[in-house]
XYZ file of C-alpha atoms in Angstrom:
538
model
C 17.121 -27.697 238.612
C 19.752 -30.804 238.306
C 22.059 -29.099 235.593
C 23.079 -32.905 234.522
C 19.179 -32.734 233.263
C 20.561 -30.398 230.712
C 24.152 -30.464 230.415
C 26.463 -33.761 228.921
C 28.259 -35.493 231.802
C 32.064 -36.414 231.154
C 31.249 -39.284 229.576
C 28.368 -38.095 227.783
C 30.549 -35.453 225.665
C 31.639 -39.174 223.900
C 35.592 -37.759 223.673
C 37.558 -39.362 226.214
C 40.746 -37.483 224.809
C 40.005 -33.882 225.740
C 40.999 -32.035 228.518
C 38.055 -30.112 229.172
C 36.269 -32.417 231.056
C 39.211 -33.299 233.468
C 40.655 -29.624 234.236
C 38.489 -29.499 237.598
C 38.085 -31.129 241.165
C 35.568 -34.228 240.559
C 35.708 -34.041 236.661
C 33.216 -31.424 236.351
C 32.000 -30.985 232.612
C 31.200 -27.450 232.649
C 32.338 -24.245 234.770
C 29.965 -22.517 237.587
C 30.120 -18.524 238.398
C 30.032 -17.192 235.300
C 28.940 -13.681 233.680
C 27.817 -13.847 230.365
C 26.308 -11.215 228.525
C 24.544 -11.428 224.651
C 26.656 -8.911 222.154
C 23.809 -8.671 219.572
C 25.071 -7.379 216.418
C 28.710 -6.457 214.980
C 28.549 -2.483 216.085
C 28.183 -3.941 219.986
C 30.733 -6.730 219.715
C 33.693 -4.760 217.453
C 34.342 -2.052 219.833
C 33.776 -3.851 222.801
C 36.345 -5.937 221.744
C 38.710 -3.369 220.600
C 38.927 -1.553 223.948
C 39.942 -4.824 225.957
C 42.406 -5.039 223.166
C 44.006 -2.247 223.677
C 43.700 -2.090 227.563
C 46.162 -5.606 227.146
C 50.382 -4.695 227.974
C 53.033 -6.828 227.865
C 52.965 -10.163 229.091
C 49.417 -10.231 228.559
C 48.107 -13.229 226.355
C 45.385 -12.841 223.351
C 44.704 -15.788 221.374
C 42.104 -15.909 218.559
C 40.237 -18.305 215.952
C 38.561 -17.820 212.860
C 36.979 -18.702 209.534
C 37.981 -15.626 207.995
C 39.906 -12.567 209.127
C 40.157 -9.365 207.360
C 42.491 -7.352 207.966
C 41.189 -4.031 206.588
C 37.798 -4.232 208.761
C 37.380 -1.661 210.906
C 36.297 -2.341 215.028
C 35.324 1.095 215.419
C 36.249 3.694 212.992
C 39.446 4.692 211.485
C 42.968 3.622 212.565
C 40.659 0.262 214.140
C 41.646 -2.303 211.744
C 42.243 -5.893 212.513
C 45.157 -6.163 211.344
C 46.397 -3.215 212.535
C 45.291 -3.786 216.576
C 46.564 -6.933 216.121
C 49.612 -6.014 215.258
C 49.792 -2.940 217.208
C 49.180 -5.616 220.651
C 51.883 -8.038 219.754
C 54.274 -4.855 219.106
C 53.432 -4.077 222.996
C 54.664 -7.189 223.949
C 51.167 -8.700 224.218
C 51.658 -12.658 223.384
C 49.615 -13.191 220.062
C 48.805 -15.975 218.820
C 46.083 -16.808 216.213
C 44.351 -19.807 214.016
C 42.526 -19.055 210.808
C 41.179 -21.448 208.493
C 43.784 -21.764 205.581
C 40.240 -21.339 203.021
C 39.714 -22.669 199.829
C 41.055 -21.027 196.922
C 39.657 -17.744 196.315
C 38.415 -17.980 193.025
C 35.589 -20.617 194.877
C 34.586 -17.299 196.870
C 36.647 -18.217 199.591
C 38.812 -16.288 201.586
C 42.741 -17.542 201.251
C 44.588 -14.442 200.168
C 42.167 -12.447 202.985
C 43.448 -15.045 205.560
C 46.840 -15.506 204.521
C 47.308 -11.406 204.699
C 45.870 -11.080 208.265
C 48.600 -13.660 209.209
C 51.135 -11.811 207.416
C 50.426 -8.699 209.336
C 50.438 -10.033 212.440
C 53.673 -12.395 211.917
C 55.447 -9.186 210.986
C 54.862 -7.168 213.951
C 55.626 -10.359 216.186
C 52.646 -12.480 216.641
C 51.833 -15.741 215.595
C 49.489 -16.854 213.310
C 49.194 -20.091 211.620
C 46.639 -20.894 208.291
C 45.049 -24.069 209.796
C 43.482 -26.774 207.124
C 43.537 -29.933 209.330
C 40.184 -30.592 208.644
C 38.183 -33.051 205.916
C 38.534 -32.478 202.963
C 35.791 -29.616 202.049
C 35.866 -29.055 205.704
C 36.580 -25.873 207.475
C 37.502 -24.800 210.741
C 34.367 -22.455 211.489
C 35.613 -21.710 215.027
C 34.788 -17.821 216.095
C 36.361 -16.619 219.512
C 38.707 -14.034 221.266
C 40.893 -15.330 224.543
C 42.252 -12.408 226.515
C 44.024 -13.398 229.467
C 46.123 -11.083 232.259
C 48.663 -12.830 234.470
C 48.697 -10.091 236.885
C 45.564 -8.693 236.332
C 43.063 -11.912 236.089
C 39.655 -9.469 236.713
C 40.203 -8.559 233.244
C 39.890 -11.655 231.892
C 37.891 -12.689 228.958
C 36.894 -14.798 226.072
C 34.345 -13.591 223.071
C 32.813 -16.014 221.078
C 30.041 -17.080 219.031
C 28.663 -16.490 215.550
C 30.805 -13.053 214.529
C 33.999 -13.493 212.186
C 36.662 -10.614 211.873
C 35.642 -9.485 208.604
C 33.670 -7.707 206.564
C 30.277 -7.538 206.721
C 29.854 -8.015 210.245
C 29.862 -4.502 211.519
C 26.266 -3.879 211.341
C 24.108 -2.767 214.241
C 19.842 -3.351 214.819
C 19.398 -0.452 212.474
C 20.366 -3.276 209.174
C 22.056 -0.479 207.095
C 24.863 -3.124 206.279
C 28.463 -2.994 206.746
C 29.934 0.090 205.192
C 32.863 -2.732 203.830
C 30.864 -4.904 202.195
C 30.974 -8.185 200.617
C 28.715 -8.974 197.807
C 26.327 -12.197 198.445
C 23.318 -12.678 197.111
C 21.703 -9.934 194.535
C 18.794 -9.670 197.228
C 20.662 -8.424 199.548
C 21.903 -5.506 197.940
C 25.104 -3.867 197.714
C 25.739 -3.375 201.705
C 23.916 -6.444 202.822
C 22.283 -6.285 205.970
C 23.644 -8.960 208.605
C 22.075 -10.204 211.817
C 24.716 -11.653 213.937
C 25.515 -12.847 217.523
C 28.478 -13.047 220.365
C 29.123 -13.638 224.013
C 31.111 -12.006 226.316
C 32.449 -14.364 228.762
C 33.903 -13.486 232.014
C 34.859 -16.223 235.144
C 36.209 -19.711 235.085
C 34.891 -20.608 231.868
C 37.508 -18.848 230.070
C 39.815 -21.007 230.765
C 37.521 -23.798 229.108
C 37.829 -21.881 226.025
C 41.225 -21.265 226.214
C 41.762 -24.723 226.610
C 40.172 -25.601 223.245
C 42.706 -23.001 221.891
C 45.636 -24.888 223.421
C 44.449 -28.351 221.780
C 44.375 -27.319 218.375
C 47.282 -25.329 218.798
C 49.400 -27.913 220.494
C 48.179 -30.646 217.803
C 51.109 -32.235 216.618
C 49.738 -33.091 212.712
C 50.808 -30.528 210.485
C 48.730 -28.089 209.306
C 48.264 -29.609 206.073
C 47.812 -33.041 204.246
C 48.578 -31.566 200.580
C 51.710 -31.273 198.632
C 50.370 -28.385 196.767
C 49.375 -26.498 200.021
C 52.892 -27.099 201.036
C 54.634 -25.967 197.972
C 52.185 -22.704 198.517
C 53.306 -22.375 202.235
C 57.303 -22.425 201.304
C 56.417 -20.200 198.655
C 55.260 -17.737 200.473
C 57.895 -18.581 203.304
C 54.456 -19.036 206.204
C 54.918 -20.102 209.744
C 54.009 -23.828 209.647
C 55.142 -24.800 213.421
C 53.386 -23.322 216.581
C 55.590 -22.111 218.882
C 55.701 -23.030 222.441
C 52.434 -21.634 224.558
C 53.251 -20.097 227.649
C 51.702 -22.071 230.894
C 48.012 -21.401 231.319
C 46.927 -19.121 233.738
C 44.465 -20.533 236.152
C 40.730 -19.856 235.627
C 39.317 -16.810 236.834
C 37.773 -16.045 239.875
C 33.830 -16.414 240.124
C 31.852 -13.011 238.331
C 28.199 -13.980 237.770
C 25.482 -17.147 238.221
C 25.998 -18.563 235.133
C 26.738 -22.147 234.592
C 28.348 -22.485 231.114
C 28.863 -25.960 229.333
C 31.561 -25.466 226.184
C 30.539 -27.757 223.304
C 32.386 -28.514 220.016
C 32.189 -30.292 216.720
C 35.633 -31.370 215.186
C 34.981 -34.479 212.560
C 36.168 -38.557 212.302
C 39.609 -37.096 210.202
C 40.606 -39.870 207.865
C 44.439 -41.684 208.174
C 44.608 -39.902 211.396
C 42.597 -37.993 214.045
C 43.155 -34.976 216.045
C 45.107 -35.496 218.711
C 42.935 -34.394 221.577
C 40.049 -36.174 219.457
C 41.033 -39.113 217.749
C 37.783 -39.806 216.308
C 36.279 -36.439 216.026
C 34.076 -34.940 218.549
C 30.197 -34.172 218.306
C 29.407 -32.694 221.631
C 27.238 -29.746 219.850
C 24.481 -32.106 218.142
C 24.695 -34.558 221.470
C 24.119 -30.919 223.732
C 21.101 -30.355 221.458
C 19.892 -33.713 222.068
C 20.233 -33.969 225.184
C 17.947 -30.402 225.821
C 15.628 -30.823 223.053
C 14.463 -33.904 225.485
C 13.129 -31.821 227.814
C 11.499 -29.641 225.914
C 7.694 -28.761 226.468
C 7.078 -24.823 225.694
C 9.055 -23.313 223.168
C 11.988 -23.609 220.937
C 13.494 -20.592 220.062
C 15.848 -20.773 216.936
C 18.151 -18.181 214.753
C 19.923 -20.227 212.334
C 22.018 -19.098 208.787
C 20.772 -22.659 207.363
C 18.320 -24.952 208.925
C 18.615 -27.660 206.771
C 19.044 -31.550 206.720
C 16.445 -33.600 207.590
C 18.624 -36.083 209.081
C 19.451 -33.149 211.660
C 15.883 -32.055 212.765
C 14.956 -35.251 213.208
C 15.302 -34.656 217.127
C 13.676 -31.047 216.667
C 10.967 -33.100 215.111
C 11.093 -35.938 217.797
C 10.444 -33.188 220.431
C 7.374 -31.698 218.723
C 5.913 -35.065 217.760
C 5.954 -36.099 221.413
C 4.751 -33.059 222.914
C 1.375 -31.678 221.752
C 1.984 -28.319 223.718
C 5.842 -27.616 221.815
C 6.159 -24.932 219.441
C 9.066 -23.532 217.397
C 10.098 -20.279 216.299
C 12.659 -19.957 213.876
C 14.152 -16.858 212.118
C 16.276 -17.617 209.393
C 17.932 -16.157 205.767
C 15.155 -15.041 203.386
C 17.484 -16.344 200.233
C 20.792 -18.276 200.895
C 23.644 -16.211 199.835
C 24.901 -18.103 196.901
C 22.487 -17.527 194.490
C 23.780 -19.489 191.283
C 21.448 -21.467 188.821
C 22.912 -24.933 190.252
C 24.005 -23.519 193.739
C 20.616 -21.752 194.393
C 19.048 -25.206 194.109
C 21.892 -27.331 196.199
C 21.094 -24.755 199.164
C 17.658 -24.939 198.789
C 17.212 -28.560 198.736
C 18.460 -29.258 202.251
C 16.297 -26.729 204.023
C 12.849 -27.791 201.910
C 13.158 -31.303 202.952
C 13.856 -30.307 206.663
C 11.042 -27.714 207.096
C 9.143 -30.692 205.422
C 9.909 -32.774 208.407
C 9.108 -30.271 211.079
C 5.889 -29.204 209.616
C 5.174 -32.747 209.305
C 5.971 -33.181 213.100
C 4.114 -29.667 214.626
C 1.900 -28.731 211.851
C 0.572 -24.898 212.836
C 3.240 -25.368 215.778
C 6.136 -25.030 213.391
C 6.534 -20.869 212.111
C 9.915 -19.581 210.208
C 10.718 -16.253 209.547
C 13.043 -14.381 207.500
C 14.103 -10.660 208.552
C 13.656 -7.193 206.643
C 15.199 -4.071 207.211
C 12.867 -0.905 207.444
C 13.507 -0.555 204.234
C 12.359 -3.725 202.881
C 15.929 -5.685 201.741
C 16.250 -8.706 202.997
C 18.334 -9.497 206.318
C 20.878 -12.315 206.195
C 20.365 -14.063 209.497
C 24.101 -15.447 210.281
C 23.301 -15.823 214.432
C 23.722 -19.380 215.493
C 21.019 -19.001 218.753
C 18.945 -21.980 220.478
C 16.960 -20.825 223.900
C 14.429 -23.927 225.201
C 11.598 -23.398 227.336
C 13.748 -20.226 228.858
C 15.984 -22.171 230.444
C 18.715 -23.627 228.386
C 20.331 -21.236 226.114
C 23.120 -22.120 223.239
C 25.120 -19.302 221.111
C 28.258 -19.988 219.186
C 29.564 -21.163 215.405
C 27.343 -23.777 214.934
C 24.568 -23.685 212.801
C 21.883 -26.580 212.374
C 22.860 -28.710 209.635
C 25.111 -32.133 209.395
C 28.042 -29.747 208.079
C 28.131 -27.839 211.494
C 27.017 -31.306 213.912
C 29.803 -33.638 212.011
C 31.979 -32.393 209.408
C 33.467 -28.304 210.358
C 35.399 -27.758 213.741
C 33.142 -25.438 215.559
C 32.231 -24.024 219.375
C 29.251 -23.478 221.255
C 28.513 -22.171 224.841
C 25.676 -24.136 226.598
C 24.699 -21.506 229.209
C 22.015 -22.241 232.299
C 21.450 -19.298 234.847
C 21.737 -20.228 238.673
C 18.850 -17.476 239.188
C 14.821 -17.782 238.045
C 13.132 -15.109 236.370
C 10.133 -13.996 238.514
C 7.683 -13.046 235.095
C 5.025 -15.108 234.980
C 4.879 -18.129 233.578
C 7.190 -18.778 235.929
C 7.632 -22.361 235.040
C 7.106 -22.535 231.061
C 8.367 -26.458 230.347
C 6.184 -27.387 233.987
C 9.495 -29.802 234.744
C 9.723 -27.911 238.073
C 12.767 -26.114 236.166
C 12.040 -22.966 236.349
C 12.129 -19.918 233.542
C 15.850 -18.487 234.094
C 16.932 -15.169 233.381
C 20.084 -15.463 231.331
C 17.951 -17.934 228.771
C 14.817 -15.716 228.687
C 16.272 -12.179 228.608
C 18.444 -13.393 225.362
C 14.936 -14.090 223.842
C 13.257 -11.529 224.908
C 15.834 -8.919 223.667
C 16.463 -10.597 219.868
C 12.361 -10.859 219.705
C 12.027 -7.590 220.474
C 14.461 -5.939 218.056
C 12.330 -8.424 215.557
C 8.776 -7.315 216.378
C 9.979 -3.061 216.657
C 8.750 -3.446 220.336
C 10.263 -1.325 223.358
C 12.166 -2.526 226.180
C 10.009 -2.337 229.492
C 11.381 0.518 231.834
C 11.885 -1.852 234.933
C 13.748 -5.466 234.045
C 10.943 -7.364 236.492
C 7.582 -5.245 234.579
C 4.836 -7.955 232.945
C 6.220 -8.718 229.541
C 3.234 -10.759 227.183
C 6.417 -11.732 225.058
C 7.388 -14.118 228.414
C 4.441 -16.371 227.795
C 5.296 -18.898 224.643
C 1.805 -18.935 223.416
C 1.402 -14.859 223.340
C 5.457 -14.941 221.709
C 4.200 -17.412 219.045
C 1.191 -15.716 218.440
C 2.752 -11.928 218.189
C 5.138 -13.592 215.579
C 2.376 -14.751 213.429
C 0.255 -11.804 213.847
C 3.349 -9.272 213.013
C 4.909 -11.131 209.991
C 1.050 -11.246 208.781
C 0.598 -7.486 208.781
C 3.834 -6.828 207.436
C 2.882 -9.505 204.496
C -0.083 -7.706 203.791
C 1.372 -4.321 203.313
C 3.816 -5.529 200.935
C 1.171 -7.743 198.888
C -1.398 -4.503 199.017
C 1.599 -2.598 197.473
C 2.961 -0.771 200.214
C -0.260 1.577 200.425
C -0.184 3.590 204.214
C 2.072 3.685 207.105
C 4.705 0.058 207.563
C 3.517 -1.883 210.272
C 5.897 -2.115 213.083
C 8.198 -5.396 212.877
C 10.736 -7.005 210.616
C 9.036 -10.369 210.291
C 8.200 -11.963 206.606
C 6.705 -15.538 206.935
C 9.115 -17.646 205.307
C 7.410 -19.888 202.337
C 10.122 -22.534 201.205
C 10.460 -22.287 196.964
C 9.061 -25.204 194.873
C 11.792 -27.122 192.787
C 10.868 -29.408 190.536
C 11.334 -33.125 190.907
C 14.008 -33.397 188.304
C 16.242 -30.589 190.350
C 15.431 -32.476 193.486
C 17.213 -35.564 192.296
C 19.992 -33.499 190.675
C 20.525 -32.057 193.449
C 20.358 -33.717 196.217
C 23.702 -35.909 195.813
C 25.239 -32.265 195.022
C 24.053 -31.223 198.241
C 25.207 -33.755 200.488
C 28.298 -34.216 198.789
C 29.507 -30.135 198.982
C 26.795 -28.085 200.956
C 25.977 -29.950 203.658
C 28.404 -33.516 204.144
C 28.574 -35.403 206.954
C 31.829 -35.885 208.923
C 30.617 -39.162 211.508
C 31.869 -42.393 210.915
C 29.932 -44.836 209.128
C 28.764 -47.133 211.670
C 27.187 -43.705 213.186
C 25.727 -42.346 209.659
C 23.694 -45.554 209.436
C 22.440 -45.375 212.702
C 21.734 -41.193 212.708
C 23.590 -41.348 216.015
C 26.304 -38.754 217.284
């Protein structure tokens, strides 16, 4: 396997400003001799997270983004709070240092006073932790991920991220009870609404990639924000509004696995003046997914919280127009999770028009699923997961819409495993590529939590779910079952499986043109410049 087959080369990334592709020997654009292992769910992620937390002394260095930050949420129980480890670190002497998105105002069911608090906390017992809004307007930073570095003990390094915020909600496990501290979303959902979510756990040189994305927004020299109100707010509430000095980066860590990992971001073209480290914006994300969805043959395997904008599956569609042998799985959010008379529709409208498109493209090829608990509520699918053919595998912030490609800073990890997978097929895409294990096991694990299926006892035993065709068709055949008991009433035993065929509303061609502007104007905008816009380019 040529990794440049799947991976972006320097200049391929299309941001000559970063650092990331000039920190190694050669120029390399990604990091080899990694170990990376899936976190599936909250209840794996929180406490893994809080023991390497609290393992950190002084001297030790944990930096942090995210869209929203709790402070109250519990890792693991009582006495586990954000805000509280946090704090309790930087009172160690551990060097914290944080970036949360500043949010819109709360009464837009945002998150500024929960943001603003966390930072509070933290600033109080010593850390650092600046409300970020350099970013479009509408825009967000979207960014989830954990840096935890040890000068003197570098075999403990490691960086966490993907789809996961630190906040409520997200502390559910494959059971789908919800998170005991809820946030209300949708009415579908219920009162504790049951969340299917997604991180990495990142160990070898390939930290210090992600650490080095920390260090460029941080060390940005624009201030945090462009308002005059937001500033008014910021010596009002007398907030940190200058980073303080960094101290020198550590180098990478030693090798720990076979996994190549490729990071990829999205910041957008800023108006007046870019980011420093990206003058006009970065889209390495969408031009990652390009770039793979080219090769391509077997199977696309999606999780998504949107899937919407036509202008955005066009290369999903691409792939399954040119290759009669593609198909696509996708498991995405039953209902959106604003579910408002004019912001029902505005969500809506993006993800009709782009299942359109790929149902156009792969006809019976194309199947989307939401997820059910075994109690029948709804699932809100908020994983951000791509695996192709079993070989290339992408988990971060990102979801797949124009909003995540162009427009909200966000981070992705491209991964590709060194080692093949000896299950049959053997060679899924027939490029000579091989199925890998990292990419296939990922699948295999978040299909089988999906379909109620067991684990084989030995990790090389015959698995049907390896083939594509048998995974497609055990999809279709579970969600159908499970369909049927709930339109039959509920009569006898549940099938096995959490799978309900997703079948897109029908809005009227009035609410279509209402609100379509609406939705690419707030829900989903695009953040490219214009010359790009008109050509769909990245």
């Amino acid at each position: 396997m040529e990794l440049t087959d799947w991976l972006l080369t320097p200049g391929e990334r299309g941001n000559s400003a970063t650092r990331l592709d000039s920190r190694r020997p050669g120029g390399a654009a990604w990091s080899r001799g990694n170990l990376v292992r899936p976190l599936v769910h909250g209840a794996t992620y929180f406490p893994e997270l809080l023991g390497a937390i609290r393992a950190q002394r002084a001297g030790d260095l944990l930096l942090f983004t995210d869209w929203r930050g709790d402070p109250d949420e519990r890792l693991d129980g009582p006495g586990s709070e954000v805000g509280r480890v946090l704090s309790e670190a930087a009172e160690r002497g551990v060097i914290v240092k944080g970036l949360v998105w500043r949010s819109h105002l709360d009464r837009f069911q945002f998150s500024e006073a929960e943001n603003r608090h966390l930072g509070e906390e933290i600033e109080a017992a010593g850390g650092e932790c600046l409300l970020d809004m350099r970013v479009r307007p509408g825009g967000s930073h979207h960014q989830k991920f954990v840096v935890l570095r040890h000068p003197d003990r570098p075999e403990r390094d490691v960086a966490f991220i993907g789809g996961i915020d630190l906040c409520h909600n997200r502390h559910d496990d494959a059971a789908h009870r919800g998170d005991p501290q809820s946030l209300a979303i949708a009415a579908a959902y219920g009162p504790h609404p049951p969340w299917h979510d997604i991180q990495l756990a990142v160990r070898g040189p390939a930290v210090g990639d992600i650490e080095a994305g920390f260090r460029e927004r941080w060390n940005d020299p624009a201030p945090l924000t462009r308002s005059p109100l937001v500033r008014l707010r910021e010596l009002a509430h007398g907030e940190d509004t200058r980073a303080d000095p960094l101290p020198p980066q550590s180098p990478d860590p030693a090798p720990r696995g076979p996994h190549t990992l490729q990071v990829l971001r999205t910041y957008p073209n800023r108006l007046l003046r870019g980011y420093d480290f990206a003058p006009d914006g970065e889209r390495s994300i969408a031009r990652g997914y390009r770039k793979a969805l080219r090769r391509a043959r077997a199977l696309i395997y999606l999780e998504d919280q949107y899937l919407w904008s036509p202008r955005v599956v066009e290369c999903f569609a691409e792939a399954l127009s040119a290759h009669p042998g593609l198909r696509l799985i996708a498991v995405i959010p039953s209902f959106p999770e604003q579910a408002g008379r004019i912001t029902l529709p505005m969500n809506l409208i993006g993800r009709i028009t782009a299942l359109d498109r790929l149902r156009r493209a792969g006809g019976g090829r194309v199947a989307v699923y939401g997820l059910e608990n075994h109690a029948g509520t709804p699932v809100y699918v908020h994983a951000k997961v791509c695996v192709i053919d079993d070989v290339w595998a992408a988990v971060g912030s990102d979801n797949i819409n124009l909003r995540s490609w162009t427009h909200d800073s966000e981070i992705t990890c491209a991964v590709l495993d060194e080692t093949t997978d000896p299950r049959e097929p053997r060679d899924p895409g027939g490029l000579g590529d091989g199925a890998r294990g990292f990419a296939r096991d990922l699948r295999l694990e978040l299909s089988r939590e999906h379909l109620d299926m067991e684990t084989p006892r030995t990790p090389d035993a015959p698995d049907p779910l390896c083939d594509p065709r048998t995974a497609f068709d055990t999809f279709a055949e579970t969600a159908a079952a499970l369909d049927s008991w709930h339109t039959q009433g509920r009569q006898g035993p549940r099938p096995p499986g959490r799978l309900r065929t997703y079948r897109p509303p029908t809005l009227s061609p009035l609410t279509k043109t209402l609100c379509t502007p609406l939705n690419r104007l707030f829900i989903d905008p695009d953040g490219r410049p214009f010359g790009l816009r008109r050509r769909n380019e990245y």
